[in-house]
Coordinates of C-alpha atoms in Angstrom, one line a residue:
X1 CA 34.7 89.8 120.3
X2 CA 36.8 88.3 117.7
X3 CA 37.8 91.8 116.3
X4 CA 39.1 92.7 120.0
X5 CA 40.9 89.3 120.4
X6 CA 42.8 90.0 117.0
X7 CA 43.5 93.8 117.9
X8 CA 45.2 92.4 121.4
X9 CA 47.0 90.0 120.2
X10 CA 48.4 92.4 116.8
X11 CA 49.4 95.2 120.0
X12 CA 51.4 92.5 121.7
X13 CA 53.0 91.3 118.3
X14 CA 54.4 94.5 118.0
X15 CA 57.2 95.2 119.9
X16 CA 57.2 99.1 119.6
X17 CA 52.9 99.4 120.3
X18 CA 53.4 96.3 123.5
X19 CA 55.9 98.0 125.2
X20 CA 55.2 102.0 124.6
X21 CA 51.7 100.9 126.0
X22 CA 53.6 99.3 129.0
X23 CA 55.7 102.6 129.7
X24 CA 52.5 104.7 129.2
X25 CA 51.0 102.6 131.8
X26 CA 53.9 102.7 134.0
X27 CA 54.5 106.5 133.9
X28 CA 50.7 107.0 134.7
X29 CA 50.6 104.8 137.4
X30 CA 53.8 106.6 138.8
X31 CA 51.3 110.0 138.5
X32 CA 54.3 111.9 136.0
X33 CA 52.7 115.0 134.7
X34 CA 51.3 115.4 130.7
X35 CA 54.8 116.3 129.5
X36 CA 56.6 113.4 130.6
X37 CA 53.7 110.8 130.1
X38 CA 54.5 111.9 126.5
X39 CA 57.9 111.9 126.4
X40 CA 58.6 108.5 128.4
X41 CA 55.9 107.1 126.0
X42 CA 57.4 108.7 123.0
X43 CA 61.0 107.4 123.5
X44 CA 60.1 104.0 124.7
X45 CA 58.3 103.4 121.3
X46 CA 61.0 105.3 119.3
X47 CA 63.8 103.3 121.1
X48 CA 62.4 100.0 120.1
X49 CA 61.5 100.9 116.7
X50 CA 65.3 102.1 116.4
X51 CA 66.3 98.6 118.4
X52 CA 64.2 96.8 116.0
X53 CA 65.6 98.5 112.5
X54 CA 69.2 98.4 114.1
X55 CA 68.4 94.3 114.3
X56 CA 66.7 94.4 110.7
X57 CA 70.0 95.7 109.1
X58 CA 72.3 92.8 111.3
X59 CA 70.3 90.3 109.8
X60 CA 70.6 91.7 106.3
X61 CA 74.1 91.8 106.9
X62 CA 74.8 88.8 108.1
X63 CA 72.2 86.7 105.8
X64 CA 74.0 86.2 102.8
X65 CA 77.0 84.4 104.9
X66 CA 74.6 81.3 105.0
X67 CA 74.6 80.7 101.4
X68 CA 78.3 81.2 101.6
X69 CA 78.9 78.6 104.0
X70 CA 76.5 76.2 102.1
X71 CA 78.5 76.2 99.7
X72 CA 81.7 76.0 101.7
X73 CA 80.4 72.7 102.8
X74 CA 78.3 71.5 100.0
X75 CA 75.3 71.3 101.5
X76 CA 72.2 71.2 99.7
X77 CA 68.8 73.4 100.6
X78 CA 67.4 71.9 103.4
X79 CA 65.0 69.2 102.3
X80 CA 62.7 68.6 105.0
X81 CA 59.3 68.9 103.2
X82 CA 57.0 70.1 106.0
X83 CA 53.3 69.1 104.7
X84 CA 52.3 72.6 106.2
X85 CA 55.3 74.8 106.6
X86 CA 55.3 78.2 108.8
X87 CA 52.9 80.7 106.5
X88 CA 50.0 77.7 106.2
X89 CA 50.0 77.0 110.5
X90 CA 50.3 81.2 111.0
X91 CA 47.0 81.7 108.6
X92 CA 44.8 78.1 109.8
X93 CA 45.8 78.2 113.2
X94 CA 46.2 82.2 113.8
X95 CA 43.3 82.6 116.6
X96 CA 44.7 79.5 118.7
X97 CA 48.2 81.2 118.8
X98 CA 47.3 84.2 119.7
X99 CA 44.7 83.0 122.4
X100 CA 47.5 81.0 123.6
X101 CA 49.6 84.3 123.6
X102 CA 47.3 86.1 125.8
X103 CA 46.4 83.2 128.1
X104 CA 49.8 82.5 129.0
X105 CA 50.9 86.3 129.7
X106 CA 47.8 87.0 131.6
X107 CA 48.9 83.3 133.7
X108 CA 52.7 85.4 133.8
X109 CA 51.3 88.5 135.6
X110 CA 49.4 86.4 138.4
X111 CA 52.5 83.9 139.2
X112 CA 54.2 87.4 139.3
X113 CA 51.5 89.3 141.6
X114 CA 51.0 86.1 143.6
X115 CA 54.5 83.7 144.1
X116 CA 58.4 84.4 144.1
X117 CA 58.7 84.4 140.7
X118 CA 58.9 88.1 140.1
X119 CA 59.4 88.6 136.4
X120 CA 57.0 90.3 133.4
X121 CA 57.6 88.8 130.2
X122 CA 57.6 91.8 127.8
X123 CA 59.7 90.1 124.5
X124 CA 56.5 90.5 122.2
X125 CA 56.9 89.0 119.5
X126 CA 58.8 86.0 121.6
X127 CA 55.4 86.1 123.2
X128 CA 54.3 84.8 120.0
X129 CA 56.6 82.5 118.7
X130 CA 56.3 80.4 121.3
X131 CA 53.0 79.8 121.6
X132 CA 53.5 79.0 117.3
X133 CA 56.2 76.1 118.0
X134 CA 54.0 74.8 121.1
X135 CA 50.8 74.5 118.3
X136 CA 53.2 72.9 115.3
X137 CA 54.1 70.3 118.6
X138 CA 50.4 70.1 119.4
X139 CA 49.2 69.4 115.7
X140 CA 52.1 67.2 115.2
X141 CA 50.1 65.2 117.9
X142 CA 46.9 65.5 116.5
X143 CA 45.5 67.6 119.2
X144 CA 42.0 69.3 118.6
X145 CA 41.6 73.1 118.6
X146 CA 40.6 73.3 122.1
X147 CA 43.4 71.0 123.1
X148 CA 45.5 73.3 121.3
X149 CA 44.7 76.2 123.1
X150 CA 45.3 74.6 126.4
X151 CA 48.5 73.2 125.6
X152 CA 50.4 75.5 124.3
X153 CA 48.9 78.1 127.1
X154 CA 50.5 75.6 129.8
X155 CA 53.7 75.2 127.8
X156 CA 54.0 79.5 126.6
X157 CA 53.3 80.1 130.5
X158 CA 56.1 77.3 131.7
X159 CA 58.6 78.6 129.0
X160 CA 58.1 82.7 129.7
X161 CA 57.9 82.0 133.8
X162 CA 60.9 79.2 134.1
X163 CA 63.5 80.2 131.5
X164 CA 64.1 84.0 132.5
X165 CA 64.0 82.6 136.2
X166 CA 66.9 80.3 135.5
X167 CA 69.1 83.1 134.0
X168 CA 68.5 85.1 136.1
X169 CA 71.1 85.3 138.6
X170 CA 74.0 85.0 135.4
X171 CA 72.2 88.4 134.0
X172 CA 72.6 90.3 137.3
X173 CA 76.3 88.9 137.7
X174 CA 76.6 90.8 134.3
X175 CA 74.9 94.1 134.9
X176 CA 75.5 94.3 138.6
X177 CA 71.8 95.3 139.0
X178 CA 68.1 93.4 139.0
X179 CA 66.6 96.3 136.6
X180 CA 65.8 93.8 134.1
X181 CA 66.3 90.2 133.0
X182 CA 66.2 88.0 129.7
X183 CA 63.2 87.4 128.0
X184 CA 64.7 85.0 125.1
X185 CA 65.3 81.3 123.3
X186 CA 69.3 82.1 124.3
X187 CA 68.4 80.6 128.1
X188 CA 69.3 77.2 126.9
X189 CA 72.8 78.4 125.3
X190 CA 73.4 80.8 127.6
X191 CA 73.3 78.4 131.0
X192 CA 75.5 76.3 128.6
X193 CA 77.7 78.5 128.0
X194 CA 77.8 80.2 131.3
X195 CA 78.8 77.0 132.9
X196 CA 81.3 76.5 130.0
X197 CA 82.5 79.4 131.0
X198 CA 82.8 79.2 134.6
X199 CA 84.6 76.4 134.6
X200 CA 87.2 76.8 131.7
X201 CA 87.6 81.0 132.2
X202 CA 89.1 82.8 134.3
X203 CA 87.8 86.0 136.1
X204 CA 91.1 88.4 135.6
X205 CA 90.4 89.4 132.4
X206 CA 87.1 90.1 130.6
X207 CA 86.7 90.6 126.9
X208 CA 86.3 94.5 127.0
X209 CA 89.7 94.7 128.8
X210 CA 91.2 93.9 125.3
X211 CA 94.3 96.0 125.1
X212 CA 94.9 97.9 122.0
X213 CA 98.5 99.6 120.9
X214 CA 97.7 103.5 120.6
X215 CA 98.3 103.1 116.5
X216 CA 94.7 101.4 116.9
X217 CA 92.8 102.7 119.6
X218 CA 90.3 103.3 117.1
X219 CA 89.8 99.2 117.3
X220 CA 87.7 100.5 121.0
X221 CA 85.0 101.5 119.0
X222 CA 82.6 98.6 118.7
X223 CA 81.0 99.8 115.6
X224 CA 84.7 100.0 113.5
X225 CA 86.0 96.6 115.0
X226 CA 82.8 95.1 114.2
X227 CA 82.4 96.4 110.8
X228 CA 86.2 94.5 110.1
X229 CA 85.6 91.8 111.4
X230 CA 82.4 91.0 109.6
X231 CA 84.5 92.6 106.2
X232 CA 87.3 89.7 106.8
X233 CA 84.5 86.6 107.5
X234 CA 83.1 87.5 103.9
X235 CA 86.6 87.7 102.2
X236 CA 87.7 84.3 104.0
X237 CA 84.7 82.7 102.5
X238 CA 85.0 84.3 99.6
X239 CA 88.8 83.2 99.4
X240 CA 87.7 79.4 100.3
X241 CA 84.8 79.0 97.5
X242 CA 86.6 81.1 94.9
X243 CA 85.6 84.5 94.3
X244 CA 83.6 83.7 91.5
X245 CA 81.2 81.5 93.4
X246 CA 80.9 83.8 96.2
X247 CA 79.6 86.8 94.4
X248 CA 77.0 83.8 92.9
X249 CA 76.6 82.9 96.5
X250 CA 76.1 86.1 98.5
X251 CA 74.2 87.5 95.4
X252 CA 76.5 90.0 95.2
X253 CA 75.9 92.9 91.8
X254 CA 79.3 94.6 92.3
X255 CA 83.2 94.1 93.3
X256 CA 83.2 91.3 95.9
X257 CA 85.9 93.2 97.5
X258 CA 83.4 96.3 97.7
X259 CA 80.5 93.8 98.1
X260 CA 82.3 92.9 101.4
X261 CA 83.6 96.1 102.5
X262 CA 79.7 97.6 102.2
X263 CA 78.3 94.5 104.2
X264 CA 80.8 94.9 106.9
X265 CA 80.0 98.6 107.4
X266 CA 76.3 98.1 107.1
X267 CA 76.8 95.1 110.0
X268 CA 78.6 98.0 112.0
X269 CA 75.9 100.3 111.5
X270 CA 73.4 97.8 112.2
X271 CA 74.8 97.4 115.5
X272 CA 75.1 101.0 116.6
X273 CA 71.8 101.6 115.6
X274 CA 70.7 98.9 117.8
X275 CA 72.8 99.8 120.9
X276 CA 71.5 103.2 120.1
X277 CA 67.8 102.0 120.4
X278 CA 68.4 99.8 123.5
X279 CA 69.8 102.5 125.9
X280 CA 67.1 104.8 124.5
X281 CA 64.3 102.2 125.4
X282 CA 66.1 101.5 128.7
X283 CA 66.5 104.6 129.9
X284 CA 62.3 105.2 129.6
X285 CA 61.1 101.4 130.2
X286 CA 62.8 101.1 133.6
X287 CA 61.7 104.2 135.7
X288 CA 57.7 103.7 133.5
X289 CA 58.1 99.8 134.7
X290 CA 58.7 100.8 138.1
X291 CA 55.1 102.2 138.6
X292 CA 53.8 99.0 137.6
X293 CA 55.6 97.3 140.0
X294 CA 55.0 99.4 142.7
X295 CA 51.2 99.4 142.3
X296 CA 50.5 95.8 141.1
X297 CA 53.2 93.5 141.2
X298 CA 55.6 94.6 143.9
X299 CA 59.3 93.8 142.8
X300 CA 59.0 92.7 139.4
X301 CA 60.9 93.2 136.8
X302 CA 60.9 93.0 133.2
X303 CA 62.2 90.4 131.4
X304 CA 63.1 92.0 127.9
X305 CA 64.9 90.9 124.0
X306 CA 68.7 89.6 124.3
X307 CA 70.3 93.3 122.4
X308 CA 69.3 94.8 125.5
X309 CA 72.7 93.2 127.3
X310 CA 75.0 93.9 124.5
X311 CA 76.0 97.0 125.4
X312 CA 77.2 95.2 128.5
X313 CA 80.0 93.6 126.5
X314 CA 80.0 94.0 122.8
X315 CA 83.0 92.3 122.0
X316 CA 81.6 89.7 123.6
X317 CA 79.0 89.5 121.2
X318 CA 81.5 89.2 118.6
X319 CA 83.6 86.4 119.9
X320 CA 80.2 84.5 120.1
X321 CA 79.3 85.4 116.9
X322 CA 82.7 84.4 115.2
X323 CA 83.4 81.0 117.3
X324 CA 80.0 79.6 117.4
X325 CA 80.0 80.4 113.7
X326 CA 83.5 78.0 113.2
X327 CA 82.8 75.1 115.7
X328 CA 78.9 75.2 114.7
X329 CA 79.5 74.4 110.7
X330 CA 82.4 72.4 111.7
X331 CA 80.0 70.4 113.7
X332 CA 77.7 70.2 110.7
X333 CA 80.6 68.7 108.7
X334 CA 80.9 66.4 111.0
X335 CA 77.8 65.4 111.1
X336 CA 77.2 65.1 107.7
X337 CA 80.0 63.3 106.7
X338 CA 78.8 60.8 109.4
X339 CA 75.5 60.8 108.3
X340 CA 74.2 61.6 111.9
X341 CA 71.1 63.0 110.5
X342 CA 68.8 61.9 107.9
X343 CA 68.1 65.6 107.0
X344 CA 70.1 68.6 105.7
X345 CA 70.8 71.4 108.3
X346 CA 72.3 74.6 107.2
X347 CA 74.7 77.4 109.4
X348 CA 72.3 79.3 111.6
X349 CA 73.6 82.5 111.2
X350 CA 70.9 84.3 113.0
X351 CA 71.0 82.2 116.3
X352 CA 75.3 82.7 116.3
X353 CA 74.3 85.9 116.8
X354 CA 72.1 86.6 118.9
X355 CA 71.2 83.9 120.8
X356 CA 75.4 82.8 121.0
X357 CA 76.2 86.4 121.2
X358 CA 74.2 86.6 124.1
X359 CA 75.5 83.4 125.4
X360 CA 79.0 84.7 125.1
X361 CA 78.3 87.9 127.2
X362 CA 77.2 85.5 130.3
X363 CA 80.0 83.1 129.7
X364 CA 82.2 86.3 129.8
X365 CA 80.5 87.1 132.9
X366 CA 81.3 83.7 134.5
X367 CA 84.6 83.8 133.3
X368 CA 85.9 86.3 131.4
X369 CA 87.8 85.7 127.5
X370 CA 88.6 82.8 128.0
X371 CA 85.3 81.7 129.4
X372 CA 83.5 83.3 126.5
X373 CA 85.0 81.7 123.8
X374 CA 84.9 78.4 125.7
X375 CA 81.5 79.0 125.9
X376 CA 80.5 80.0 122.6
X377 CA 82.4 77.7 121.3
X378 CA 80.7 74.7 123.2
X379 CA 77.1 76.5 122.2
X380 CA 77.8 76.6 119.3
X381 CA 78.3 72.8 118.8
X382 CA 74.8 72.1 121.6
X383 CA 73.0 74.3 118.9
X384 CA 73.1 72.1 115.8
X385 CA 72.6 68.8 118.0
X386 CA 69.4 70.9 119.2
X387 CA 68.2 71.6 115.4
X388 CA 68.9 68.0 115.2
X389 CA 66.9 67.0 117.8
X390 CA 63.7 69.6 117.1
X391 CA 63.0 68.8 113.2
X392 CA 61.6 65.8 113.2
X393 CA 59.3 66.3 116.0
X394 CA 58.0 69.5 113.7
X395 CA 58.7 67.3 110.4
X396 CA 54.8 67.5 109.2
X397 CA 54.4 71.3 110.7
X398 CA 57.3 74.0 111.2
X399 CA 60.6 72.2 110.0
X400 CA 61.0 74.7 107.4
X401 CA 60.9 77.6 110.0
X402 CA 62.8 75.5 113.1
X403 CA 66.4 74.9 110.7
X404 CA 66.3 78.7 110.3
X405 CA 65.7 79.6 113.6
X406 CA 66.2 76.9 115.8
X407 CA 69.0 75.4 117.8
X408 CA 68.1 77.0 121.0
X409 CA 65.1 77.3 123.4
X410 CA 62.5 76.7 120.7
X411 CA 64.1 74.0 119.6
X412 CA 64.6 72.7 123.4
X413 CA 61.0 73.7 124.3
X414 CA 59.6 71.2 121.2
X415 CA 61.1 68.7 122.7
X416 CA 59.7 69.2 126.0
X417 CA 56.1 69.9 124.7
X418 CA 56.5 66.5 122.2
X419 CA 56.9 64.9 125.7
X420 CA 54.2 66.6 127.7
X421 CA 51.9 66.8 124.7
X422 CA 51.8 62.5 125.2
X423 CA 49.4 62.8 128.2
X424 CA 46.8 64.6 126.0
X425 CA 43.8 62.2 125.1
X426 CA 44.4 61.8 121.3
X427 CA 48.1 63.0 121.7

């Protein structure tokens, strides 16, 4: 039995396996002959393996800009001191996460067959995080491991049936369709900056109608601007710190002016191997997910990972990125200088990204340029108070693994379990 559990729950945390098996299913359901059972199968798992990769080289790219900025602002290496840390709760409290996993997606699919709420939660390893963060919460309140179990199920089902809900009406006023929705920690940001957005923005002009003089039409293609833009961010920061202490900083074994150059191609490559990927997986995982809602859960959709609306408005993305990056270390300036917090928190990078990158498409939708870099720009400032508010609920568990990857839903979602975990005998 235990071998079973740990195969399930090793198919759902990965993406490529989770969702191939859901287009397989999907495509058979829809009774497609041999040939196309295969093929739809095929390209759903090569898309997200090419999604996944594309993502893998945008965080390489984009990593050594954190060091960079830590320096920028002298700040130290986060000294939080978890008394577990991420790697010691994943290998003592494995089995309860993934039970928690496959409780709460198997409490998903019912609220979907059986209530209004017509959304599948297919972000995989989401599907996992989550139920991590809610176990941190639960031993941070000295829960037992059955108590574990049960609540952080409750709170893994809340969080992957609520949060996709909320956003989403700003998805469809993005894609102009209800194929799919979000499936993501952005929600958080994203309503933020949505709202942002709609109320600062305007609808004329949306951040794809960016005109460009014919000398650089070339600037159209997201992959070029992209890879510039991320070349000029490393050779500001460079110029700010001293070129010296940048190539120390980024870790850099070559011409910092090449260094940069290289890492703003391989972000541009990065990115158009994801956007590759995602219209590969879409074009298979809608039709397959169709038969699954026809046969079982009538007019559900899937809720899916953030990169699957950037090709909806990639410069978008960028504005998030860039924006949320400048009023989110400005705000931990701030901060610091203030001595708001008693702890260190560093430029998150990764959640500027995505998650604000994200944000900044729905903000764009709500109301267009302007909207999106009111939006990021606001998110980006929620998104340290966030971190700020999440580590020292997870100070004796996942503090180490929140200031990397907080400042959005998981950070909101501790929050809300540190509440709801109170009612818990023991808790």
């Amino acid at each position: 039995m235990q071998t079973v559990m740990d195969f399930l729950i090793e198919v759902i945390r990965e993406p490529a396996i989770f969702l191939g098996l859901i287009a397989l299913t999907g495509l058979l359901l829809l009774r497609k002959d041999f040939s196309s059972v295969v093929s739809g199968t095929a390209k759903t798992v090569i898309g997200v393996v090419i999604l996944t990769q594309g993502t893998n080289i945008l965080m390489n790219s984009i990593a050594p800009l954190t060091e960079g900025f830590n320096v920028m602002y002298n700040i130290d290496n986060p000294e939080v001191a978890p008394a577990l840390g991420a790697d010691t709760i994943l290998s003592q409290y494995g089995t309860q996460i993934g039970l928690s996993m496959l409780i709460a997606f198997m409490i998903n699919l019912l609220v979907a067959r059986f209530t209004p709420i017509k959304h599948v939660f297919l972000t995989g390893h989401m599907l996992f995080w989550f139920p991590f963060i809610f176990v941190a919460v639960g031993i941070e309140n000295h829960l037992n491991n059955t108590q574990l179990v049960i609540f952080a199920s409750i709170l893994t089902a809340l969080y992957i049936i609520i949060a996709p809900a909320l956003l989403r009406p700003f998805v469809r006023k993005v894609t102009g369709s209800d194929d799919f929705i979000i499936g993501h920690p952005t929600t958080i940001l994203s309503l933020i900056a949505g709202m942002v957005g709609k109320l600062f923005g305007t609808k004329g002009r949306s951040s794809e109608d960016i005109k460009f003089p014919s000398s650089t039409e070339f600037l159209r293609e997201i992959s070029i601007t992209s890879s510039i833009v991320m070349f000029f961010v490393y050779i500001v920061v460079s110029f700010i710190i001293g070129f010296d202490t940048a190539a120390t900083a980024f870790g850099a074994e070559q011409n910092l002016f090449i260094y940069s150059v290289m890492q703003g191609i391989l972000f541009g490559a990065g990115l158009t191997i994801l956007l590759l990927g995602v219209r590969m997986m879409l074009a298979e995982i809608i039709p397959a997910f169709q038969g699954i809602s026809q046969k079982w859960i009538p007019n559900a959709v899937p809720a899916l990972d953030a990169p699957i609306l950037f090709p909806y408005a990639p410069n978008a993305v960028l504005i998030g990125f860039v924006v949320s990056m400048i009023t989110s270390v400005a705000t931990i300036f701030i901060t610091g200088s203030m001595g708001v917090f008693s702890f260190v928190i560093v430029p998150l990078t990764i959640t500027c990204f995505f998650e604000i990158g994200t944000a900044a498409i729905i903000a764009n939708g709500q109301g267009g340029l302007r909207g999106a870099i009111a939006g990021s720009a606001v998110a980006g400032i929620v998104m340290i108070f966030l971190v700020g508010l999440s580590v020292p609920i997870l100070s004796g568990t996942a503090a180490d693994w929140i200031v990397i990857f907080g400042g959005n839903d998981f950070s909101l979602w501790s929050f809300i379990g540190d509440l709801f975990a109170r009612i818990f005998p023991g808790g």
